[in-house]
Structure formats: structure tokens, C-alpha cells
Amino acid sequence: MSTTPISVQDQIKQLEGARKLVLSNAGYYTQVIQATLPIIGPLARVEFRRWGADFLAEAFASPAIAPSQKETFSLIVLEIIKLLLDDPNQDVMVLRSIIQTAASIYPLALRWIINNSYDTLTWERMTAIKMRILQIWDTAPSTVRICCIKFVQRVVLAQTQSIHPEPRRGDVLDISLVMIPSNHTLLDAPKLEAEATGLLDRMLSVLHDNNSDVLVIDATLNTLSILVRNRPATSNRILNTVLNFNPLKLASSPITPKTKVIVQSMEKTTRMLLMHLLRRNPQHPQSGRIQQYVDRLMRSRAEIFGDGSRKRAVAQQAEEQEAKRQRTGPALSHPQPEITPLKPGPHTLAELFTFTTNEELKQFNVSNNVPAHIAAQVSIATVARMDSQLLDRVIQGVRDRLTSLQEAQPGPINPETAPLGVEEDEDDYEPDFNPAEDTEQILNKLDSSPADESRELETSAFGGLALPPFRLPPAPMMTPGEAATAGRAAIGRLFDTMRNTVDPPVKKPKAGFNRLAGNSNDRDSWITTITRIATRAGAGLEDMSEEEVDENTKGFVPATSLADHIRERLFNYILEDFRKRIDSAVSWLSEEWYNDIIQARSASLSPSLVSVRAHYEKWALRLLDGFIPYLHSQDKVLTRFLSELPEIRPSVLLRVKALCRDPSLVNLALTSLYYLVVMRPPVRDLALDTIQDIWTEYEDARPMAAKYLQRWRPGFLEAAKQATDGNEAPVGAGGTGVVA
């Protein structure tokens, strides 16, 4: 019994099912691609070839597949792509998808050849595909040429220098000539770069020629943004070409609807490209030229496709409508309000600007009945439509009222000629024999009067027209959490300012602890300011008195303060690049040491203080623990750090002694200690004790430690030798016995 053959439509449905499977789970791409390659070959039906080409283009453009997996797939499908492109009668839709697939594969194939120079067959296939696409580029329909332009863009990206000088730290997908070694057997970087330059010129040639194919021009313009952004070496060539391109040149001929659409499309694409480049890099050297080109392009477009014709048509239509209207009555004039002077006495601001005689309107309170935004809109619309003559008349009326109020203000009183206010028929009047005050006495009294009283005297003539004084409301009280957040934000801005400060080429010597922190706007001044905020600003606030410390709170450590937050930021800042910032570390620790000394002295004078926090030793040890793991045998930063510390304590030297656990760092530890012995006599005994302990505890360090001890403590070596001869264990400085 013969089976019924499956129709093409059913097979396409099955293939669509496989496509949906890989879209839901990218792990099936390997099986599906290998299973469908025999079906979509050059001898297959056109329906299968179309589906296969679309599927491959979608697969290699999918972000769900890792680049390494795409690289493996590209080796499998190169032969099928080559066979499909070699067919001169190939379907246009198949060509479009296959060229898009080749555009995605080319960088992957180039990276494969870079890492596997023996695979000459793969590179020959990729080169043949590239040559075939470049042949199709000029003769194919516009829809295929668009895909060819995309392929050429990927070739130019892959065969030019990248913006990332270190390929391993750059983008994984950014494949460029930087990755090709100079001794590669298959790839010649200068030749590939020259080929890319030629392809770029060929792609830009459509902007020079009198080409009216808007699809090709728009496709070319849309591919240039990535080239300018990722390949700066090509930006000048591209920008010069675009700035010399005139998308409105077709507008010189009689404009048809088709021509208008073409010109508008090219103009918008060109303008969007340049505005995008200008927005991404406002500091570009050609930004001024780009802005001028965009402005000129917009003006030309407005002149050619402006709204002048539409406005003229609307004006003509309005004139025709006005001509049809027959006015039978006289024109209505605006009502003229009666402007009356104000009555004597005090007046409000509303009465000054009121001209209506309607008592109901006078009593209407706008602020209580109309929202502010609606009242503003109505007022603006009313003033805009008001007759200019009427507006000038009412403004002059307000001026006249203000003038009359000023004239009604009484003049200064002359005490010698002022009336006494006594009626003539009062016979029992007894005159006041006190002499009248002169002008100087009156001025002195006015000067000594309160400010509010004088202000009332000055504004009494205007009554309710005087505005009350404006006072800002007091700021709300901040909670401790809000205050801490604001303080940390301020400290963060301080650190940002310090990081962005450029150091001067010549540094001036510092002037000690009493120097001005902000005498210059360099990084050292900012470091000094920040360290003093951390050490001196909060000094004494962390101390606890006897009343604050009882049996239940002894040993209590308060929450992290703002000063500790600054110290933590300083610690992280120094460790980011401790070799270059060791000066900042020493300056900070010197301020901490000085602060601890001052606080200890203050605590000794104040018997109520029982808890004084010390910071110098804590942060010195943290800095040592932070950069010691990154030291190497030739490093000199440890010696410099120890030599410039304001005080060397045993805990610091214990960290140095621990370096001897690593045999490669024994020389570094002993050299640093010997520098202290020679150059810092106050800590000589402490450093020699540490060298002695190293000789005792670390047998690998004995030859070098013995050389230093032979000069400064020969008695210890003699005692150690005698103890070795007598099978006794010499005792080191730390009290540790050593068995020979």
C-alpha cells in the first residue's frame, strides 16, 4: 500500500513547528539546523529555500544563542550559503535572507580564522561569499541592494580598527583588526583595512551620484551611525560625504507627489542621522558644521514644503466668506468704563483697580469661587482680546489714582508752627512751657523708634495698599536619620569633586599640621579638607562621660558616625590605587595621630571622660592589611609607608613580620625594618626586636636577618651560637624559644 506524499503546505507547517520549538528553547537550534540543511539546498523547491533562508537569518540574528555557538553553526552553513548565492536565477526573497545571514556570519567567521589559522577552507568559502555579494550589489533590485549594504557595513566594521585597544576587555561582539596578530598566516591586516576603506567609499558613492533610489540612500544613511560611533577613524570621511550631500536636490525639478515623498524621506533620514550624532557627541570637532547644516536643511525644507500655500488658501477662503457677509447694522463699539477718582480715606488694592459701578461685581470674591489656574487663563485671554485703546485708558486711570493717593499724603510737621489743637473759647487753657522739639531731636527719636513702627508710619498713607512683609517659613526639623543621609550625600559630593580635580604640574611643599587646608584647588587640598572633617570636626563628640557609661553600657560602641563614614570612604579611595595615593594615606594617618594626641590630652584634663576613641592604630592596621596582599618582592611602597608614619607601634611591625611567611617577601620585610633601624632611631630597638623575632621564628630568613643583627646586636648571635653548641634554645625578643 503506497503512502500519500505530504504536500508542500504540510511540510512548511512541520518546519514552522520546529521553528516555534527553537524559539521557545534555544537549546534545540543545533538539531534543527543540521536536520533542515538538506531540505533547503539549492535544488529544493523555492518555498523550502525561502523558509530555510529566513530561518537561518533569524537564527544568526537571535540574541538567545551564544556567540561561540553561532561561530560553530557558521562553519556548518557556509557551504549552503555559497551554493544558494552562486545560482544566477535565485529567488529575490531567498537572496535577501541569505545575504542577511552572511552579514551576521562574516564577523564570526573572521574570529574563527583569527584563532584557527590552519582552516584555509573556511576562509576560502567566506571570501567567495563576499565576492559574490559584491558582484550582486550593483545589479540586484533595490530590496536586495539594501541587504548588500548591510553586509558591507559588517565587513567594514570587522576590517577596521576598533575603539577598544584591548580586545579581551572590549565587547565580545566587537570583532576588528585589533584581534589579528601580526604574524597570522592567512590574514593580512593592512590589506583587509584597505579593502574596507574601498568598500566604504563605494557605499558612500550613492550620496555623490545623482541617484534617486530613496531606498538605497536611506539604507546607506541608516548604516553610517554605527560606523561613526564604533570606528572613529571613518568618521571624518563619512561626515564630509554626508555634509556634502543635498537631499533636496530633486526638489528643483517639478515636484510630483512621488518626488515630494522621496525628498521628504531623504531629508528626514539625513537630518535624524546628524542630530543623533550631535546628541551622542556634542564635543565633536565638526559639531558646529553639523549644526549649521541641520539648520540650513530645515530652512530649505520650510521654504520648499512650507505651509505658505495652505495659509494663502485659508486667507483667500476667509476673504470670500467675509465678502458674503452683509453687515446691516452699525458696528458695535466697546463699552467705555467710567473712571472716577477715589474717595478720601484708606483704600484696598482691589478698590484701586476696580472701575465697575455694579455693586454685586464688587462684592464677588474671585479667590474663593474660581480656581487660580482658571482665573489666570481667563485673565490672559481677556487681556489678549481687549482693545488696546481701552487698555491704555484704564492703565492711565490706575496711574491717576496712585498719583492722587500720593498727593493726599500729609507733609512733614513743623513743631514750631504746628497748631496746638485747642479751641479758642476754652478760657481755662494753661499753656505748656516745655520748649518745642527741634529738627535734630525729632530725627533722633525716629531713628530710635522700632523698625515696625517706622514702617507703619511710612505706609499709613496707602492704608490697605501696603503689602505685608514676606517671611520664609522656618525649615522643618530633621530627624537623625535624615541628617545622617544628608551628611553622607554632602561627603559623597566632596569626594566626587576631589576625584575630578586635576593636580597642578608642580606641587608646592606642605606647611605642616597648621597649614591652610584649602589654600589651593588641587587634590591635596581636598584630601586635607576631607581628613580634617573626619578627624577634627567630630572630635570630642564620640567621647563618653561617667554619667553616660554605667555597668550595663561599658564597652558599648555607638553607631557608625559621619566621621567613620568619611574614614571608610578614604580607606576605599586609597586602596583603589595605593601606590599612587600613599601620600594621601600618610597625610590622613598623620591627622588621625595628631587628633588622638589632642583628645588624649583633653581627656587627661577632664576626669569626667572615661571613654576616648583612638583611630590612628585601627586605620593604620587596616591600610596595611589592605595593601600587603598585593605587594611583590621589588615593591618599595611598604618602606616608604613605614618611614613616613608619625608613630610606629608594635602592632604595625607584627604585620611586617607576618610577611616572612612568604619566602619571596622576606627580603622586602627585612629591608623595610632595617630602614627603620638606620633612619628612625626612636624605633630602632622595636625594629631590631622584630628582626630578632624573625630570625627566631623563620628559618628561611636567618641569613639576611643575621647580617643585620651582626652589626647591631652581635651578642644575640653569639648567644644563639652558644645555645646551638650546647643544644639549648635561644630566646628571642618576643619570648619564643627556638630549637636549633
XYZ file of C-alpha atoms in Angstrom:
740
model
C 0.000 0.000 0.000
C 1.556 3.281 -1.119
C 1.684 6.200 1.294
C 0.231 9.543 0.279
C 3.015 12.135 -0.279
C 2.997 15.102 2.093
C 2.063 18.344 0.418
C 4.319 21.390 0.444
C 1.960 23.257 2.744
C 2.030 20.429 5.293
C 5.827 20.272 5.187
C 6.004 24.028 5.731
C 3.718 23.636 8.738
C 6.051 20.978 10.160
C 9.011 23.274 9.635
C 7.128 26.078 11.364
C 6.577 23.749 14.292
C 10.345 23.182 14.506
C 10.869 26.944 14.344
C 8.477 27.526 17.253
C 10.319 24.831 19.207
C 13.696 26.582 18.933
C 12.138 29.945 19.718
C 10.847 28.533 22.987
C 14.084 26.666 23.772
C 17.309 27.775 22.078
C 18.983 24.504 23.006
C 17.354 22.770 20.036
C 18.994 25.001 17.411
C 21.803 22.501 16.799
C 19.485 19.619 15.939
C 17.056 21.724 13.904
C 19.759 23.433 11.796
C 21.502 20.143 10.990
C 18.160 18.486 10.145
C 16.911 21.276 7.860
C 20.096 21.899 5.806
C 19.415 19.029 3.346
C 15.857 20.322 2.833
C 16.785 23.927 1.959
C 19.609 23.217 -0.508
C 19.908 24.857 -3.958
C 17.920 22.026 -5.619
C 14.977 22.288 -3.203
C 11.656 23.911 -4.050
C 11.540 27.681 -3.802
C 9.127 27.521 -0.853
C 11.653 25.467 1.175
C 14.537 27.703 0.148
C 12.615 30.784 1.260
C 11.753 29.235 4.612
C 15.315 27.997 5.133
C 16.881 31.352 4.270
C 14.503 33.176 6.628
C 15.189 30.633 9.383
C 18.981 30.982 9.075
C 18.778 34.794 9.077
C 16.601 34.685 12.184
C 18.845 32.150 13.942
C 22.103 34.063 13.467
C 20.457 37.333 14.489
C 18.895 35.860 17.643
C 20.419 37.059 20.942
C 19.341 33.804 22.584
C 22.282 31.929 21.013
C 25.735 32.470 22.468
C 28.377 33.946 20.101
C 30.555 30.839 20.473
C 27.630 28.625 19.446
C 26.882 30.873 16.450
C 30.532 30.567 15.461
C 30.147 26.777 15.386
C 26.917 26.981 13.363
C 28.549 29.295 10.817
C 31.046 26.599 9.858
C 28.152 24.258 9.055
C 26.055 26.576 6.888
C 28.785 28.324 4.852
C 28.640 25.782 2.028
C 24.832 26.025 1.713
C 25.036 29.839 1.630
C 27.683 29.722 -1.083
C 25.628 27.350 -3.244
C 22.468 29.436 -2.888
C 24.315 32.651 -3.836
C 26.008 31.094 -6.887
C 22.655 30.383 -8.569
C 22.174 33.238 -11.131
C 18.404 32.658 -11.223
C 17.958 32.633 -7.487
C 14.720 33.917 -5.985
C 14.874 37.522 -4.733
C 13.429 36.698 -1.320
C 15.971 33.911 -0.880
C 18.797 36.284 -1.830
C 17.667 38.876 0.724
C 17.615 36.449 3.632
C 20.838 34.663 2.615
C 22.749 37.974 2.372
C 21.433 38.966 5.813
C 22.680 35.619 7.125
C 26.092 36.238 5.569
C 26.202 39.677 7.214
C 25.726 38.050 10.621
C 28.231 35.266 9.900
C 31.133 37.305 8.488
C 32.484 38.641 11.834
C 32.097 35.182 13.401
C 33.983 33.529 10.547
C 36.735 36.162 10.793
C 37.167 35.494 14.517
C 37.312 31.753 13.830
C 40.086 32.270 11.288
C 41.966 34.571 13.681
C 42.051 31.832 16.301
C 42.435 28.912 13.838
C 44.827 29.948 11.087
C 45.041 26.381 9.719
C 41.413 26.372 8.454
C 42.028 27.682 4.935
C 38.892 26.028 3.503
C 36.553 28.065 5.706
C 38.268 31.330 4.789
C 38.111 30.479 1.076
C 34.365 29.849 1.351
C 33.823 33.126 3.239
C 35.894 35.031 0.688
C 33.898 33.513 -2.194
C 30.635 34.504 -0.493
C 31.916 38.059 -0.031
C 32.971 38.372 -3.662
C 29.629 37.045 -4.904
C 27.656 39.530 -2.752
C 29.799 42.409 -4.013
C 29.007 41.318 -7.588
C 25.268 41.224 -6.868
C 25.393 44.656 -5.189
C 25.245 46.794 -8.341
C 22.831 44.770 -10.476
C 20.293 43.450 -7.966
C 16.905 45.048 -7.219
C 16.696 47.712 -4.528
C 15.414 45.323 -1.866
C 18.469 43.090 -2.365
C 20.879 46.037 -2.548
C 19.693 47.114 0.897
C 20.844 43.753 2.277
C 24.160 44.098 0.413
C 24.715 47.482 2.091
C 24.163 45.853 5.488
C 26.685 43.145 4.603
C 29.253 45.755 3.536
C 28.720 47.604 6.807
C 29.580 44.455 8.782
C 32.647 43.892 6.600
C 33.864 47.446 7.227
C 33.296 47.037 10.964
C 35.259 43.790 11.028
C 38.137 45.015 8.854
C 38.896 48.333 10.610
C 40.420 49.326 13.937
C 38.156 49.131 16.995
C 37.782 51.762 19.711
C 38.804 49.133 22.295
C 42.625 48.937 22.423
C 42.461 45.702 24.417
C 40.261 43.083 22.643
C 39.880 40.922 25.746
C 38.323 43.803 27.697
C 36.098 45.084 24.908
C 32.769 43.955 23.595
C 32.610 40.251 22.741
C 30.706 41.059 19.546
C 33.117 43.837 18.506
C 35.424 41.960 16.117
C 38.063 44.087 14.427
C 41.618 44.160 13.074
C 42.960 44.664 16.603
C 42.434 40.936 17.208
C 44.606 39.834 14.252
C 48.214 39.053 15.255
C 50.967 40.479 13.089
C 52.301 37.024 12.173
C 48.989 35.495 11.046
C 49.413 33.123 8.098
C 46.057 33.778 6.361
C 45.021 37.306 7.289
C 46.952 40.400 6.250
C 45.633 43.308 8.355
C 46.780 46.170 6.053
C 45.166 44.547 3.019
C 41.918 43.939 4.860
C 41.846 47.531 6.077
C 42.494 48.838 2.561
C 39.647 46.669 1.265
C 37.336 48.045 3.951
C 38.240 51.617 3.002
C 37.419 50.889 -0.638
C 34.091 49.305 0.286
C 33.224 52.317 2.445
C 33.938 54.674 -0.453
C 31.830 52.502 -2.729
C 28.971 52.550 -0.225
C 29.179 56.350 0.131
C 29.251 56.854 -3.647
C 25.438 56.747 -3.803
C 25.438 60.096 -1.957
C 27.712 61.657 -4.605
C 25.954 60.312 -7.696
C 22.632 61.538 -8.984
C 20.918 58.524 -7.525
C 17.208 58.908 -6.869
C 16.683 55.437 -5.354
C 15.414 56.528 -1.971
C 15.570 53.001 -0.535
C 19.290 52.651 -1.238
C 20.090 56.168 0.011
C 18.092 55.742 3.226
C 19.648 52.312 3.832
C 23.129 53.790 3.387
C 22.433 56.655 5.773
C 20.982 54.305 8.379
C 24.159 52.188 8.435
C 26.535 55.116 8.979
C 25.672 55.866 12.602
C 27.230 52.629 13.916
C 30.357 53.174 11.818
C 30.865 56.698 13.168
C 30.296 55.566 16.751
C 32.384 52.363 16.762
C 35.041 53.230 14.181
C 36.207 56.821 14.798
C 38.808 56.512 12.031
C 35.994 56.547 9.459
C 34.000 59.420 10.985
C 35.667 62.276 9.072
C 35.238 60.519 5.730
C 31.587 59.758 6.458
C 30.710 63.192 7.838
C 32.339 65.032 4.944
C 30.349 62.934 2.498
C 27.055 63.415 4.330
C 27.582 67.166 4.778
C 28.207 67.490 1.039
C 25.029 65.538 0.252
C 21.936 67.543 -0.657
C 18.758 65.506 -0.094
C 16.657 68.362 -1.540
C 18.291 68.389 -4.974
C 15.302 66.638 -6.576
C 13.060 69.499 -5.426
C 14.495 71.753 -8.145
C 12.528 69.852 -10.785
C 8.714 69.987 -10.974
C 7.525 68.377 -7.740
C 5.153 65.475 -8.161
C 3.590 63.654 -5.213
C 6.117 60.832 -5.630
C 9.063 63.234 -5.769
C 7.787 65.041 -2.703
C 7.661 61.818 -0.691
C 11.161 60.807 -1.858
C 12.694 64.186 -0.999
C 11.000 64.347 2.393
C 12.187 60.825 3.249
C 15.820 61.528 2.325
C 15.780 64.874 4.127
C 14.363 63.393 7.323
C 16.806 60.455 7.316
C 19.781 62.792 6.802
C 18.596 65.180 9.497
C 17.924 62.395 12.013
C 21.385 60.895 11.405
C 23.194 64.186 12.015
C 21.076 65.106 15.041
C 21.732 61.653 16.540
C 25.489 62.047 16.060
C 25.389 65.552 17.523
C 23.362 64.377 20.516
C 25.714 61.487 21.296
C 28.879 63.586 20.994
C 28.245 67.327 21.468
C 32.015 67.932 21.701
C 32.730 66.553 18.232
C 35.199 68.724 16.251
C 32.635 69.133 13.464
C 29.651 69.786 15.748
C 29.398 73.420 14.638
C 29.413 72.447 10.981
C 26.808 69.736 11.621
C 24.513 72.193 13.431
C 24.802 74.723 10.604
C 23.990 72.022 8.036
C 20.916 70.889 10.007
C 19.653 74.474 10.390
C 20.164 75.183 6.704
C 18.424 71.929 5.788
C 15.401 72.776 7.927
C 15.150 76.272 6.455
C 15.349 74.920 2.909
C 12.715 72.327 3.688
C 10.427 75.002 5.139
C 10.866 77.129 2.035
C 10.118 74.248 -0.332
C 7.457 72.356 1.589
C 6.337 75.143 3.907
C 2.763 75.992 4.859
C 2.681 79.191 2.788
C 0.323 77.797 0.139
C -2.048 76.438 2.757
C -2.017 79.727 4.621
C -2.754 81.637 1.412
C -5.625 79.299 0.620
C -7.097 79.772 4.097
C -6.742 83.569 3.818
C -8.477 83.618 0.429
C -11.276 81.447 1.778
C -11.714 83.776 4.745
C -11.890 86.804 2.457
C -14.554 85.115 0.351
C -16.597 84.356 3.458
C -16.277 87.943 4.661
C -17.379 89.157 1.258
C -20.513 87.043 1.500
C -21.455 88.574 4.849
C -23.554 91.694 4.563
C -23.406 93.914 7.639
C -26.798 95.565 8.017
C -26.257 97.393 11.348
C -23.640 99.747 12.729
C -20.511 98.254 14.189
C -20.669 97.690 17.903
C -18.150 99.647 19.912
C -16.532 98.527 23.170
C -18.216 99.882 26.287
C -16.268 102.741 27.776
C -15.969 102.366 31.574
C -16.347 105.423 33.753
C -13.079 106.140 35.568
C -13.865 108.008 38.784
C -11.308 109.243 41.317
C -11.057 107.532 44.669
C -12.784 108.988 47.690
C -10.654 110.364 50.540
C -9.509 107.849 53.107
C -7.732 104.473 53.069
C -8.399 102.097 50.213
C -7.673 98.475 49.434
C -5.694 97.178 46.465
C -8.896 95.825 44.900
C -10.578 99.258 45.049
C -7.573 100.791 43.281
C -8.064 98.563 40.211
C -11.904 98.454 40.215
C -13.769 100.568 37.635
C -17.182 98.906 37.542
C -20.190 100.508 39.138
C -22.004 97.213 39.675
C -22.072 96.611 43.426
C -22.663 92.869 43.024
C -19.496 92.505 40.949
C -17.574 94.493 43.541
C -18.636 92.059 46.270
C -17.734 88.971 44.210
C -14.627 87.269 45.665
C -12.740 85.611 42.822
C -10.200 83.842 45.039
C -12.937 81.912 46.881
C -15.032 80.980 43.851
C -12.686 80.486 40.866
C -9.592 78.242 40.895
C -6.313 80.065 40.366
C -5.374 78.349 37.096
C -8.795 79.056 35.550
C -8.666 82.682 36.674
C -5.199 83.025 35.112
C -6.388 81.563 31.799
C -9.454 83.802 31.698
C -7.378 86.890 32.562
C -4.807 86.183 29.858
C -7.475 85.542 27.237
C -9.359 88.708 28.216
C -6.276 90.943 28.107
C -5.245 89.458 24.751
C -8.621 90.282 23.188
C -9.049 93.705 24.809
C -8.908 96.829 22.694
C -5.506 98.482 23.042
C -7.032 101.953 23.445
C -9.335 100.752 26.206
C -6.415 99.029 27.951
C -4.315 102.205 27.786
C -7.227 104.204 29.210
C -7.736 102.005 32.273
C -3.964 101.834 32.904
C -3.848 105.625 32.877
C -6.785 105.643 35.290
C -4.839 103.467 37.760
C -1.861 105.811 37.452
C -4.052 108.830 38.182
C -5.444 107.138 41.283
C -1.958 106.347 42.557
C -0.892 109.938 41.922
C -3.898 111.279 43.862
C -3.078 108.995 46.798
C 0.498 110.238 46.888
C -0.619 113.847 46.769
C -3.046 113.218 49.638
C -0.144 112.149 51.887
C 0.401 114.852 54.605
C 3.730 116.701 54.592
C 6.197 116.763 57.491
C 5.074 118.548 60.643
C 6.954 121.658 61.730
C 6.855 121.656 65.535
C 7.283 125.433 65.741
C 4.254 126.244 63.556
C 2.049 123.231 64.289
C -1.396 124.057 65.758
C -1.947 123.076 69.336
C -5.411 121.653 68.688
C -7.100 123.857 71.376
C -10.399 125.632 70.830
C -10.351 129.409 71.213
C -13.331 129.564 73.582
C -11.583 127.490 76.263
C -10.563 130.052 78.884
C -9.096 127.501 81.261
C -6.269 126.658 78.876
C -2.909 126.515 80.547
C -0.019 126.610 78.058
C 2.784 124.071 78.159
C 6.025 125.857 78.919
C 8.149 122.988 77.587
C 10.018 124.206 74.508
C 9.110 122.649 71.175
C 11.435 119.910 69.866
C 13.825 120.935 67.167
C 14.525 119.011 63.943
C 17.542 117.118 65.304
C 15.591 115.801 68.300
C 12.787 114.582 66.058
C 15.245 112.746 63.787
C 16.913 111.108 66.796
C 13.548 109.930 68.065
C 12.651 108.482 64.672
C 15.978 106.671 64.482
C 15.483 105.127 67.909
C 11.892 104.077 67.184
C 11.289 100.350 66.319
C 11.516 99.298 62.675
C 7.908 98.121 62.607
C 6.675 101.497 63.880
C 8.644 103.434 61.262
C 7.371 101.095 58.556
C 3.791 101.744 59.732
C 4.412 105.484 59.576
C 5.762 105.209 56.050
C 2.860 103.148 54.735
C -0.003 104.789 56.649
C -0.894 106.983 53.705
C -1.634 103.998 51.458
C -3.654 102.128 54.075
C -4.543 98.650 52.811
C -2.391 99.047 49.667
C 0.805 98.260 51.569
C 1.876 94.647 51.242
C 2.782 92.798 54.434
C 6.423 91.737 54.846
C 7.219 88.300 53.402
C 8.972 85.857 55.667
C 10.090 82.365 54.698
C 8.628 79.661 56.897
C 11.159 78.002 59.178
C 12.689 74.815 57.860
C 11.298 71.622 59.394
C 13.427 69.842 61.947
C 15.428 66.938 60.513
C 15.419 63.539 62.127
C 18.791 61.959 62.978
C 18.382 59.582 60.048
C 17.679 62.408 57.605
C 20.614 64.399 58.950
C 22.918 61.389 58.527
C 21.673 60.828 54.962
C 22.207 64.496 54.075
C 25.681 64.436 55.601
C 26.679 61.347 53.648
C 25.366 62.898 50.435
C 27.464 66.012 51.093
C 30.536 63.869 51.737
C 29.856 61.978 48.501
C 29.846 65.274 46.588
C 33.114 66.236 48.276
C 34.733 63.014 47.097
C 33.370 63.500 43.568
C 34.850 66.999 43.475
C 38.161 65.683 44.735
C 38.274 62.911 42.139
C 37.538 65.357 39.303
C 40.226 67.826 40.400
C 43.320 67.958 38.204
C 46.640 68.134 40.048
C 48.962 71.034 39.132
C 52.135 70.140 37.210
C 54.360 71.480 40.024
C 53.375 70.689 43.608
C 54.254 73.083 46.419
C 55.671 71.685 49.688
C 53.214 71.307 52.553
C 53.445 73.517 55.648
C 52.680 71.032 58.435
C 49.641 70.481 60.649
C 48.712 74.171 60.865
C 48.654 74.764 57.112
C 45.518 76.038 55.446
C 43.550 73.104 54.076
C 42.013 74.999 51.151
C 44.886 77.231 50.066
C 44.686 75.853 46.518
C 42.198 73.953 44.420
C 44.272 70.811 43.979
C 43.684 67.250 45.078
C 45.973 67.510 48.115
C 43.965 70.419 49.474
C 40.745 68.484 49.093
C 42.311 65.444 50.794
C 43.432 67.646 53.680
C 39.955 69.170 53.958
C 38.263 65.782 53.973
C 40.666 64.269 56.514
C 40.225 67.216 58.851
C 36.458 66.951 58.596
C 36.802 63.297 59.611
C 39.291 63.887 62.443
C 38.731 67.373 63.814
C 35.088 68.237 63.080
C 33.659 65.481 65.270
C 36.435 65.458 67.856
C 35.032 65.100 71.362
C 31.518 64.201 70.210
C 32.274 60.477 70.394
C 33.700 60.603 73.927
C 31.562 59.327 76.815
C 31.465 60.668 80.363
C 30.935 58.769 83.583
C 27.229 59.610 83.603
C 26.880 58.025 80.122
C 28.762 54.869 80.995
C 27.463 52.517 83.656
C 27.878 48.864 84.338
C 25.359 47.879 81.654
C 26.823 50.093 78.884
C 30.542 49.532 79.350
C 32.107 48.504 76.105
C 29.214 49.914 74.144
C 30.282 51.230 70.724
C 27.984 53.884 69.207
C 26.615 53.530 65.717
C 28.749 54.458 62.736
C 29.106 58.230 62.756
C 29.626 60.592 59.871
C 33.346 60.738 60.663
C 33.619 56.938 60.442
C 31.773 57.076 57.124
C 34.347 59.565 55.813
C 37.165 57.331 57.068
C 35.666 54.355 55.279
C 35.435 56.348 52.045
C 39.052 57.488 52.451
C 40.143 53.902 53.063
C 38.443 52.674 49.877
C 39.761 55.637 47.867
C 43.385 54.933 48.884
C 43.201 51.185 48.255
C 41.867 51.750 44.731
C 45.400 52.820 43.732
C 47.511 52.619 46.882
C 50.882 53.039 45.142
C 49.970 56.462 43.746
C 47.925 57.523 46.772
C 50.353 56.609 49.535
C 50.858 60.355 50.192
C 47.154 60.692 50.925
C 47.336 57.717 53.301
C 50.254 59.231 55.232
C 48.539 62.637 55.392
C 45.346 61.044 56.688
C 47.094 58.928 59.329
C 49.117 61.940 60.457
C 45.878 63.834 61.079
C 44.471 60.827 62.962
C 47.601 60.590 65.117
C 47.501 64.317 65.894
C 43.797 64.089 66.767
C 44.383 61.112 69.088
C 47.164 63.007 70.883
C 44.984 66.105 71.376
C 41.986 64.058 72.528
C 44.086 62.072 74.994
C 45.490 65.298 76.411
C 41.974 66.756 76.768
C 40.761 63.568 78.454
C 43.583 63.739 80.978
C 42.468 67.252 81.930
C 38.799 66.237 82.214
C 38.330 63.482 84.821
C 34.668 63.023 83.855
C 35.660 61.481 80.489
C 36.235 57.764 80.764
C 35.966 56.684 77.111
C 38.083 58.259 74.349
C 38.136 56.516 70.988
C 41.512 56.199 69.256
C 41.585 55.897 65.478
C 45.217 56.061 64.367
C 46.253 52.498 65.113
C 42.986 50.999 63.862
C 43.157 52.606 60.404
C 46.912 52.185 60.051
C 46.489 48.430 60.545
C 43.522 48.347 58.147
C 45.553 50.057 55.456
C 48.417 47.616 55.972
C 46.055 44.652 55.802
C 44.533 46.163 52.667
C 47.637 46.556 50.509
C 50.031 43.939 51.933
C 48.450 41.077 49.898
C 49.302 42.981 46.674
C 52.995 43.612 47.422
C 55.788 41.982 45.450
C 59.454 41.468 46.206
C 60.616 44.664 44.454
C 57.911 46.874 45.939
C 59.112 49.987 47.788
C 55.740 51.285 48.928
C 55.942 49.445 52.271
C 59.306 51.017 53.142
C 58.023 54.446 52.250
C 54.809 53.941 54.202
C 56.637 52.852 57.353
C 59.210 55.614 57.089
C 56.560 58.378 56.923
C 54.170 57.143 59.597
C 54.073 59.556 62.544
C 54.365 56.715 65.063
C 55.461 53.087 64.756
C 53.715 50.749 67.173
C 54.376 47.040 67.828
C 51.114 46.028 66.155
C 52.333 47.619 62.914
C 55.610 45.705 62.985
C 53.742 42.472 63.657
C 52.087 42.881 60.246
C 55.522 43.377 58.686
C 56.876 40.295 60.424
C 53.971 38.243 59.047
C 55.270 38.937 55.531
C 58.082 36.443 56.181
C 55.594 33.610 55.844
C 56.062 34.123 52.098
C 59.724 33.360 51.226
C 59.580 35.774 48.286
C 58.749 38.690 50.626
C 61.408 38.048 53.287
C 63.821 40.466 51.633
C 61.117 43.183 51.458
C 60.169 42.820 55.153
C 63.770 42.833 56.447
C 64.794 45.737 54.191
C 61.888 47.835 55.468
C 62.758 47.024 59.089
C 66.433 47.780 58.526
C 65.475 51.160 57.049
C 63.696 51.946 60.321
C 66.775 50.859 62.260
C 69.059 53.202 60.313
C 66.791 56.189 59.616
C 64.431 56.295 62.633
C 66.433 55.967 65.870
C 63.365 56.310 68.188
C 62.003 52.989 66.889
C 65.383 51.300 66.388
C 65.045 48.934 69.351
C 61.496 47.996 68.348
C 62.601 47.236 64.791
C 65.617 45.232 65.993
C 63.358 43.222 68.277
C 61.189 42.406 65.278
C 64.233 41.350 63.208
C 65.344 39.198 66.104
C 61.910 37.558 66.274
C 62.060 36.920 62.515
C 65.448 35.218 62.937
C 63.942 33.119 65.693
C 60.690 32.094 64.003
C 61.552 31.879 60.297
C 64.499 29.734 59.348
C 64.474 30.906 55.705
C 65.043 34.486 56.859
C 68.019 33.758 59.108
C 70.880 34.502 56.666
C 69.663 38.003 55.877
C 68.458 38.743 59.423
C 71.813 37.590 60.771
C 73.615 40.107 58.545
C 71.662 42.965 60.168
C 71.895 41.572 63.697
C 75.660 41.058 63.349
C 76.120 44.821 63.254
C 73.535 45.979 65.744
C 73.123 43.037 68.153
C 76.131 40.772 67.892
C 75.534 39.474 71.409
C 72.302 37.820 70.336
C 74.010 35.866 67.566
C 76.810 34.785 69.888
C 74.259 33.624 72.470
C 72.371 31.793 69.758
C 75.563 30.084 68.566
C 76.472 29.027 72.105
C 72.946 27.743 72.675
C 73.202 25.745 69.455
C 76.508 24.260 70.548
C 75.039 23.458 73.975
C 71.726 22.173 72.463
C 69.848 24.941 74.182
C 67.113 27.068 72.657
C 67.883 30.800 72.458
C 65.070 33.050 73.475
C 64.001 35.782 71.037
C 62.729 39.237 71.786
C 59.177 38.011 71.914
C 59.990 35.279 74.417
C 59.766 32.407 71.887
C 62.226 29.570 72.182
C 63.873 28.169 69.067
C 65.206 24.662 68.744
C 68.255 24.556 66.524
